[in-house]
XYZ file of N, CA and C in Angstrom:
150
model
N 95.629 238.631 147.118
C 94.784 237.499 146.801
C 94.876 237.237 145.295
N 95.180 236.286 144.806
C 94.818 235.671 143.688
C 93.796 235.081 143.435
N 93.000 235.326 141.874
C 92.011 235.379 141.135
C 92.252 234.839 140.006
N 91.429 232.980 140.070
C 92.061 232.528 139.042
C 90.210 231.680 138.611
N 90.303 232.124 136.807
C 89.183 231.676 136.280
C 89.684 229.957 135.948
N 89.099 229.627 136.099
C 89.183 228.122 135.225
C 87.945 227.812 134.456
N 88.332 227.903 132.832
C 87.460 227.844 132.049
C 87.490 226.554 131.256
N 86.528 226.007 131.614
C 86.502 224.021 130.962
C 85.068 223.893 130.998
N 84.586 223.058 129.881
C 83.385 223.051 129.523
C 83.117 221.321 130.124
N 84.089 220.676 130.644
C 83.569 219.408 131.447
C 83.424 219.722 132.645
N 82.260 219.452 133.334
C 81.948 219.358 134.812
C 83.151 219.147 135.356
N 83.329 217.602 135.343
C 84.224 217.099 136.240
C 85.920 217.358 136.204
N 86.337 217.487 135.024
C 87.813 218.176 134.991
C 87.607 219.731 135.034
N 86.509 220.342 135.278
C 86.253 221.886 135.887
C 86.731 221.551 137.469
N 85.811 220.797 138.023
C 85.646 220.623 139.282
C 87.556 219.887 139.818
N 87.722 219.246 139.235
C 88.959 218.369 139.784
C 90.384 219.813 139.636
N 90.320 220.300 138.262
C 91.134 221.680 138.309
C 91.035 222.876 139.708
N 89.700 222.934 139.779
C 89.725 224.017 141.253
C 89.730 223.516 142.319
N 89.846 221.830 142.626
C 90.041 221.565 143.889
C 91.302 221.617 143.714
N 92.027 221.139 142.748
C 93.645 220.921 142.566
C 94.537 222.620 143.299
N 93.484 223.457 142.520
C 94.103 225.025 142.965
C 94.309 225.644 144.354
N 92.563 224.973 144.649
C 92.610 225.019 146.484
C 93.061 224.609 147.138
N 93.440 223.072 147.273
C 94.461 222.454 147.760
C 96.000 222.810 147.563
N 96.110 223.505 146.575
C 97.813 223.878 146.035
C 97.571 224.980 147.196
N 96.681 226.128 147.009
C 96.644 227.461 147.723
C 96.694 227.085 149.386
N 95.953 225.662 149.896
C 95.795 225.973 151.420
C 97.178 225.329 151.905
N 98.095 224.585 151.127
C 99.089 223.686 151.193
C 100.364 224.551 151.636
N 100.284 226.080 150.799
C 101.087 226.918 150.887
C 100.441 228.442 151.108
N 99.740 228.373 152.106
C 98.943 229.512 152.396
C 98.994 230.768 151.563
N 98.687 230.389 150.912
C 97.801 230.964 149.602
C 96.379 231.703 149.711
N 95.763 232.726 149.433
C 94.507 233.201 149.692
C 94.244 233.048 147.732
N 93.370 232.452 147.690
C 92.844 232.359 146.183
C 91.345 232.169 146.371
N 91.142 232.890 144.968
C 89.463 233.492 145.224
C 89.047 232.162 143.380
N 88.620 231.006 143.254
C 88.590 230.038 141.714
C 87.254 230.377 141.354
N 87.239 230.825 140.379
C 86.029 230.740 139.459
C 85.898 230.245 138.450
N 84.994 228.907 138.646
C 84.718 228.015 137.417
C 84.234 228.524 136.443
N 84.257 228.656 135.118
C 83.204 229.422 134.435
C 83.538 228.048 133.194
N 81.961 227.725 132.587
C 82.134 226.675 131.492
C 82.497 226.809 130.313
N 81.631 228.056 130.368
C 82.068 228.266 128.386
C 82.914 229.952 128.121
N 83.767 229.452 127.766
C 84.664 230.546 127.503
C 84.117 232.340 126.784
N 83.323 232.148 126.634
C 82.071 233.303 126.064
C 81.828 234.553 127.630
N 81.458 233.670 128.291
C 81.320 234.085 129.540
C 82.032 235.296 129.950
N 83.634 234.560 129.804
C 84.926 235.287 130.641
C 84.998 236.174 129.882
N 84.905 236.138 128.160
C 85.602 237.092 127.416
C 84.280 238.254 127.650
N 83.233 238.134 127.364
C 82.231 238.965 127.950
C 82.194 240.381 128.603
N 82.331 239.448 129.923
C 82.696 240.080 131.387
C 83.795 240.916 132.006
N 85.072 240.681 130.972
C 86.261 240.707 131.347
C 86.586 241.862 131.668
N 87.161 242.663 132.779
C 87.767 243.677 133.233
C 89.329 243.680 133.476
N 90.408 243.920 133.075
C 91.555 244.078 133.176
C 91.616 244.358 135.291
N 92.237 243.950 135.807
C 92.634 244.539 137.159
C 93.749 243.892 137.816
C-alpha cells in the first residue's frame, strides 16, 4: 500500500490533488492510503521514517 501526504494549505487544490491520486490509484488498481495535511508543520512534526 502506498502512503501519500499531500501537503497544500488551499482547501480546494488540497482536495482536487487527492481526488486526482485516488482516481490515478483506482484506474490502475492501486491500494493508496492520501492524507491531506494543510500546513506543512504538521507532517514535519509527526514524521516517522517507514
Amino acid at each position: 500500500m502506498l502512503k501519500i501526504a499531500v501537503v497544500e494549505d488551499q482547501q480546494e487544490v488540497r482536495d482536487e490533488l487527492c481526488r486526482f491520486i485516488r482516481q490515478y490509484a483506482a484506474e490502475n488498481s492501486l491500494q493508496v492510503e492520501v492524507l491531506p495535511i494543510e500546513d506543512g508543520a504538521v507532517i514535519a512534526e509527526h514524521y516517522e521514517p517507514g
